[in-house]
XYZ file of C-alpha atoms in Angstrom:
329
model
C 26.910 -136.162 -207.780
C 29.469 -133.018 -207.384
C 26.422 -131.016 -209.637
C 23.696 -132.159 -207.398
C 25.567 -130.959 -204.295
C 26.452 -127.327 -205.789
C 22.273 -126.977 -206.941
C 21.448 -128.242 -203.317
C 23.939 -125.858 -201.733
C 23.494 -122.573 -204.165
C 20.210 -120.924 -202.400
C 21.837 -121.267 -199.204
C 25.187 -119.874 -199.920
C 22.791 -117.257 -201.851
C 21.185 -116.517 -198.913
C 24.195 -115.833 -196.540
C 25.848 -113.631 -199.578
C 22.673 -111.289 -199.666
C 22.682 -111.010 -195.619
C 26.261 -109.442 -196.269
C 25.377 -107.183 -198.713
C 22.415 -106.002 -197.723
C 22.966 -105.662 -193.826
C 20.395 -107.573 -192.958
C 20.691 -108.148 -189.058
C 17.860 -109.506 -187.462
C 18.351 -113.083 -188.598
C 21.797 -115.239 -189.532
C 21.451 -118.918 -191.063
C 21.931 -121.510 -188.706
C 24.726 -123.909 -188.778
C 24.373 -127.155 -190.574
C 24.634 -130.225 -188.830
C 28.017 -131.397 -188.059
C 28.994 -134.719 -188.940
C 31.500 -137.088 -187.451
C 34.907 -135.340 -186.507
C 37.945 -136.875 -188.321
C 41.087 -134.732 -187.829
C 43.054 -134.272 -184.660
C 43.453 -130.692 -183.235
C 46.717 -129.566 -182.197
C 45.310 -125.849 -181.113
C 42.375 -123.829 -179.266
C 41.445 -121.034 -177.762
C 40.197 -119.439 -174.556
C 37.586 -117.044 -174.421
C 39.291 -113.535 -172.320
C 36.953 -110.600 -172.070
C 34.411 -109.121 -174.709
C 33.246 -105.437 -174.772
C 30.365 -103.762 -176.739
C 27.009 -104.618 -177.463
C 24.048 -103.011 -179.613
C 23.658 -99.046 -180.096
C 25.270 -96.202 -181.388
C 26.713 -94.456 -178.526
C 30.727 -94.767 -178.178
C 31.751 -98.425 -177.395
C 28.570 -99.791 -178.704
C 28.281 -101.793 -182.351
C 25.495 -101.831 -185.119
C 27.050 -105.118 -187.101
C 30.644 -105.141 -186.018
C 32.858 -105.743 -189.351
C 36.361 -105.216 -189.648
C 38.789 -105.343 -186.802
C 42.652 -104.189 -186.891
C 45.374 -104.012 -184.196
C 48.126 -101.542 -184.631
C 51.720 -101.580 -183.704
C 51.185 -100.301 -180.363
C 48.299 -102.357 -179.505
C 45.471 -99.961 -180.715
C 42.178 -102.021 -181.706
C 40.203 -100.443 -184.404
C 36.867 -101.376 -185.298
C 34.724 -100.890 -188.490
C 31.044 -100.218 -187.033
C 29.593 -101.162 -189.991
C 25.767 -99.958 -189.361
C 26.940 -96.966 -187.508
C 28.962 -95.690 -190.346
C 31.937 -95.101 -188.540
C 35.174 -96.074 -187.207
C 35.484 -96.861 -183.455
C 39.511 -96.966 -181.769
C 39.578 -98.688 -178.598
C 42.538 -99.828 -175.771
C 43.345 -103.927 -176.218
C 41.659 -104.120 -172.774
C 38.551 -102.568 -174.791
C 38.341 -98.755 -173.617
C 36.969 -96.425 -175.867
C 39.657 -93.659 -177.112
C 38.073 -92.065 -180.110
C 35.891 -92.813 -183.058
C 35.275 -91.114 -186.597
C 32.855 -91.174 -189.104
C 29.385 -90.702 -190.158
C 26.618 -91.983 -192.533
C 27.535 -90.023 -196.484
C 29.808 -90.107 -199.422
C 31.873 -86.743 -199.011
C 35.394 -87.277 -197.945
C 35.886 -88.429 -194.065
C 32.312 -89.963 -194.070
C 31.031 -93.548 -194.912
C 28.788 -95.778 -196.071
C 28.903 -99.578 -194.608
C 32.479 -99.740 -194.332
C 33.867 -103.356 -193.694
C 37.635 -103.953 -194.370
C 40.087 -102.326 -192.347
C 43.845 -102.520 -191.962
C 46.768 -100.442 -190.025
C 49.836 -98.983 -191.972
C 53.661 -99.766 -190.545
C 52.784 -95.709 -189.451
C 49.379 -96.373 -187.545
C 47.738 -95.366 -190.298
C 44.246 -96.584 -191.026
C 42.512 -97.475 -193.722
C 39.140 -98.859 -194.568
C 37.334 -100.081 -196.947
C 33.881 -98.147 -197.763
C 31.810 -100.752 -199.530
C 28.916 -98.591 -200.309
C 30.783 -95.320 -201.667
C 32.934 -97.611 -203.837
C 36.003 -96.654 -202.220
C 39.129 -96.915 -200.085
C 39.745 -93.914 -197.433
C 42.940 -93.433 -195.242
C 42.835 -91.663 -192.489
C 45.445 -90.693 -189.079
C 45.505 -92.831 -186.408
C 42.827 -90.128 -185.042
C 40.502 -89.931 -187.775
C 42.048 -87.132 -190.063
C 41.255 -88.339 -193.784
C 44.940 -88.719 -195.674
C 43.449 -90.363 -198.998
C 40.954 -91.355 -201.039
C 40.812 -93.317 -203.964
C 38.884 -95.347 -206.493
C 35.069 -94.752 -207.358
C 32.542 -96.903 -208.622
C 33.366 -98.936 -212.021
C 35.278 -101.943 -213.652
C 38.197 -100.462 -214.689
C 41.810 -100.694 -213.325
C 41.283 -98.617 -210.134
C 38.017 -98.815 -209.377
C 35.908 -100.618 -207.270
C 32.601 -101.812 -207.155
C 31.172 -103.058 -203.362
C 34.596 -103.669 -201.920
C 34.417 -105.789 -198.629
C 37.545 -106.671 -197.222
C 41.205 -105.206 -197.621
C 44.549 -105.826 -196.558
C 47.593 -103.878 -195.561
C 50.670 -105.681 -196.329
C 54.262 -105.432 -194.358
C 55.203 -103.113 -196.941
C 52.415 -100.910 -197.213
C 50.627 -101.685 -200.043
C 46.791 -102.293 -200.042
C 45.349 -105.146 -201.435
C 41.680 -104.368 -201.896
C 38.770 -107.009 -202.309
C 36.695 -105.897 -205.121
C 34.095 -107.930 -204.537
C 31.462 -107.301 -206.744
C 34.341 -107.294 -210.013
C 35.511 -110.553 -208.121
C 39.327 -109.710 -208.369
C 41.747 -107.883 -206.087
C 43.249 -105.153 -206.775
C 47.288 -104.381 -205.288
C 47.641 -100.187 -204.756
C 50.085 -98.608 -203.142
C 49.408 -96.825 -199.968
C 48.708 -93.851 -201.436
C 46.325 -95.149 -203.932
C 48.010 -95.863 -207.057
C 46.890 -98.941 -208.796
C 49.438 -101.525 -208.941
C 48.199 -104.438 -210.179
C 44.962 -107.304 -210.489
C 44.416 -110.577 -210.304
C 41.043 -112.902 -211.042
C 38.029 -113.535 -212.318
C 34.581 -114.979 -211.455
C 34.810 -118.636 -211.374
C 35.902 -121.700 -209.434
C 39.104 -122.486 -210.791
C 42.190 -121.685 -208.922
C 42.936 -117.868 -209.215
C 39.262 -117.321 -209.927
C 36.791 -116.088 -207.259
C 33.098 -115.614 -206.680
C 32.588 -112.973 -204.102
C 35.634 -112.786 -202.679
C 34.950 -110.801 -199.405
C 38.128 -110.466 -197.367
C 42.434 -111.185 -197.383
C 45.216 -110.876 -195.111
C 49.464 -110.115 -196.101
C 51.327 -112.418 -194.021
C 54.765 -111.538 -193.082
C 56.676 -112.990 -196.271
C 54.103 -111.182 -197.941
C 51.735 -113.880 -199.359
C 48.162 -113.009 -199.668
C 45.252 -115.123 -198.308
C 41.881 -114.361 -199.892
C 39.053 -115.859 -198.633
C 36.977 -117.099 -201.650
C 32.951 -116.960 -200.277
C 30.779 -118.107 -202.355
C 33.076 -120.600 -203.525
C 33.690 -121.824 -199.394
C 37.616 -121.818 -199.587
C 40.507 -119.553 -198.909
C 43.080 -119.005 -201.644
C 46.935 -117.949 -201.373
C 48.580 -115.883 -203.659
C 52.201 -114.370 -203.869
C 52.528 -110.939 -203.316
C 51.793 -110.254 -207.331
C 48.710 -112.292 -207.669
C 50.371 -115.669 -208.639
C 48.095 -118.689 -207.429
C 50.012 -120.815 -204.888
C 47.446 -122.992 -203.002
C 43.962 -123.289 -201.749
C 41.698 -125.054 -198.999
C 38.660 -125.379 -197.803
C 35.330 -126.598 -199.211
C 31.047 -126.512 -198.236
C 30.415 -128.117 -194.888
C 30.277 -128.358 -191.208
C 33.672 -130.336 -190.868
C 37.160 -129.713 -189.996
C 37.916 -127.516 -192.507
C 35.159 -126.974 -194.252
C 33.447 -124.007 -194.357
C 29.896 -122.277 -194.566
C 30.932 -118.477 -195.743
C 34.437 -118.101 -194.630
C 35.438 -114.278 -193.798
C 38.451 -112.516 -193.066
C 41.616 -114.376 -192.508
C 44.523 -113.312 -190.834
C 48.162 -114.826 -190.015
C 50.095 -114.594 -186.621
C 53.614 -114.281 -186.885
C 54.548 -118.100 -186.983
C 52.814 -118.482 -190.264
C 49.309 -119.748 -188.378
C 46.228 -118.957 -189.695
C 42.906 -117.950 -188.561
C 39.401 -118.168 -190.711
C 36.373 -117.034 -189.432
C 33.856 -119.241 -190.487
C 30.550 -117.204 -190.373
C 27.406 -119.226 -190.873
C 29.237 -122.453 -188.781
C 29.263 -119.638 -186.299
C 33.445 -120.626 -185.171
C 36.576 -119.770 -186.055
C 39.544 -122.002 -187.696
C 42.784 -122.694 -187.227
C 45.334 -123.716 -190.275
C 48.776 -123.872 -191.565
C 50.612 -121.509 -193.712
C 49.657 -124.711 -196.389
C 46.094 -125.148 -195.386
C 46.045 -128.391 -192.806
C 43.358 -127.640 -190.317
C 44.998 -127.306 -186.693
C 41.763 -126.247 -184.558
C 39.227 -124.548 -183.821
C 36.733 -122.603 -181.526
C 33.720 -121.334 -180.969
C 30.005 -122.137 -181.232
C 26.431 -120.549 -181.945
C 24.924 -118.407 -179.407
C 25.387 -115.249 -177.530
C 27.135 -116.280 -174.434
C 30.877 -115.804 -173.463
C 32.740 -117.221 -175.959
C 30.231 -118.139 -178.457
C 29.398 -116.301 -181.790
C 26.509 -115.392 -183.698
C 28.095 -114.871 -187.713
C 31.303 -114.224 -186.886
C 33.390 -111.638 -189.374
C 36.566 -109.752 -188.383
C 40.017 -111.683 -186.761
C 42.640 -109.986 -185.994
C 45.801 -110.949 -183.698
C 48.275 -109.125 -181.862
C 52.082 -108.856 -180.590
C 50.920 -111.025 -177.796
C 49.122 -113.674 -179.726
C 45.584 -112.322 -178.512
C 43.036 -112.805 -181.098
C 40.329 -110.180 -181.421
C 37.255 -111.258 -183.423
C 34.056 -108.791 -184.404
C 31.475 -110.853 -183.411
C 28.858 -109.116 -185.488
C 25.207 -109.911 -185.219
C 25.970 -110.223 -181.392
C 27.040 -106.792 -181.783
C 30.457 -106.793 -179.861
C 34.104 -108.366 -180.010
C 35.744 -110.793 -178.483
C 39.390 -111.463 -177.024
C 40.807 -115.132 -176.995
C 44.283 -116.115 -176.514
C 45.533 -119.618 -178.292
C 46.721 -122.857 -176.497
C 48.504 -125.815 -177.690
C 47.070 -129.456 -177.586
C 49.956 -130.803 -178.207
């Protein structure tokens, strides 16, 4: 029976991998249909403002990525089909963007991941140039580093990336399905995984966030789970299977972790986002399919604040959206 399911399941899954690889943007698979509702939520969200919308002048998004809030509140944004990165106010004013369509140093090609040094630093992931760029908190490149390939350093499609408490980078390599640990400036560290389904192993893996004791939380896409990993790559738990239900997912994305150990997955072809433990017991969640306030068409990028507000790139819709968390119980 567990065969049967994968074969019915593969084309699908197939189908939602290609959409983020490719860029394809005028269609998103629907959700599938959600079955009866066992666990008990303890946590939500309210919808607070959103800001964007389709284009390419400043403020506007062509398939809204990666999001990242800084220190002092800064929201960055990785336009993904505009090349570029976008820097915004958390009450969503436009302060500066950077960026354009190439491989030479400063410019991009589709970048996705992005995370925020302890120095308001930025740094991205650019998928299609096979390579990790930092740059100021203005836009001034810092560093480059890897190139495309299979060996220790190098990157082939990276998606997602993570900047831990420390300051190293933990980069998705999602076409090798590993990640790779570097330092901020761009030394290789370390690697971990392989393509499979066993624990430690991935298939695609698209996106991670460091939490504050440093553990890393991958989310696994193709294989519809989210693994965590100590800060060297050792295996420590994972959650999250195919499906509609409390947590389940249908192409998880980024994850990231507020500071009381809470997690967030966005949960991109169910269209919501998910609340969880630091151990992987589903708490909530929020959101639906549309493009109203508060609803999401493929949702990709979370990211939370000092304040607790979450800020989510709400990407074939075009724009992102601010929520702030409240307790059920």
């Amino acid at each position: 029976m567990r065969t049967s399911n994968a074969m019915t399941r593969t084309p699908i899954l197939l189908i939602g991998l290609l959409l983020i690889l490719s860029g394809c943007e005028n269609d998103a698979t629907q959700p599938p249909d959600a079955g009866p509702k066992t666990s008990q939520a303890a946590e939500t969200a309210v919808f607070l403002e959103t800001w964007g919308g389709l284009g390419s002048e400043d403020g506007e998004f062509r398939r809204v990525h990666g999001v990242a809030v800084s220190n002092d509140g800064f929201v960055y944004v990785a336009d993904t089909r505009n090349h570029r990165i976008q820097k915004f106010t958390s009450q969503g004013q436009f302060v500066t963007k950077w960026g354009s369509l190439g491989s030479e140093p400063g410019q991009m090609s589709w970048p996705h991941g992005i995370g925020v040094t302890s120095d308001g630093d930025v740094v991205i992931a650019d998928t299609r140039n096979h390579r990790v760029q930092r740059f100021t908190s203005d836009g001034e490149l810092v560093k480059t580093w890897g190139g495309w390939g299979v060996a220790d350093g190098y990157l082939t499609k990276p998606i997602g990336l993570a900047v831990g408490p420390d300051d190293f980078v933990f980069v998705c390599d999602t076409d090798n399905h590993r990640v790779q640990k570097f330092t901020g400036s761009g030394h290789f560290v370390r690697k971990w995984g392989t393509r499979g389904s066993a624990p430690g192993q991935f298939d695609v893996p698209v996106d991670a966030f460091v939490g504050a004791n440093g553990d890393v939380y991958v989310t696994d896409a193709a294989n519809n789970r989210v693994q965590k990993f100590t800060n060297d790559g050792d295996f420590i738990l994972q959650f999250g299977e195919f499906g509609p239900g409390d947590g389940q997912f249908f192409t998880p994305h980024v994850p990231t972790v507020r500071a009381d150990g809470t997690v967030f997955v966005s949960d991109e072809f169910n269209h919501r986002i998910q609340i969880f433990s630091s151990t992987g017991v589903f708490r909530g969640k929020f959101g639906s399919y549309g493009s109203g306030d508060g609803q999401f068409f493929a949702p990709m990028g979370v990211a939370v604040d000092n304040e607790g507000h979450i800020y989510i790139a709400d990407s074939t819709n075009h724009r992102l959206q601010k929520w702030t968390t409240v307790s059920l119980e």
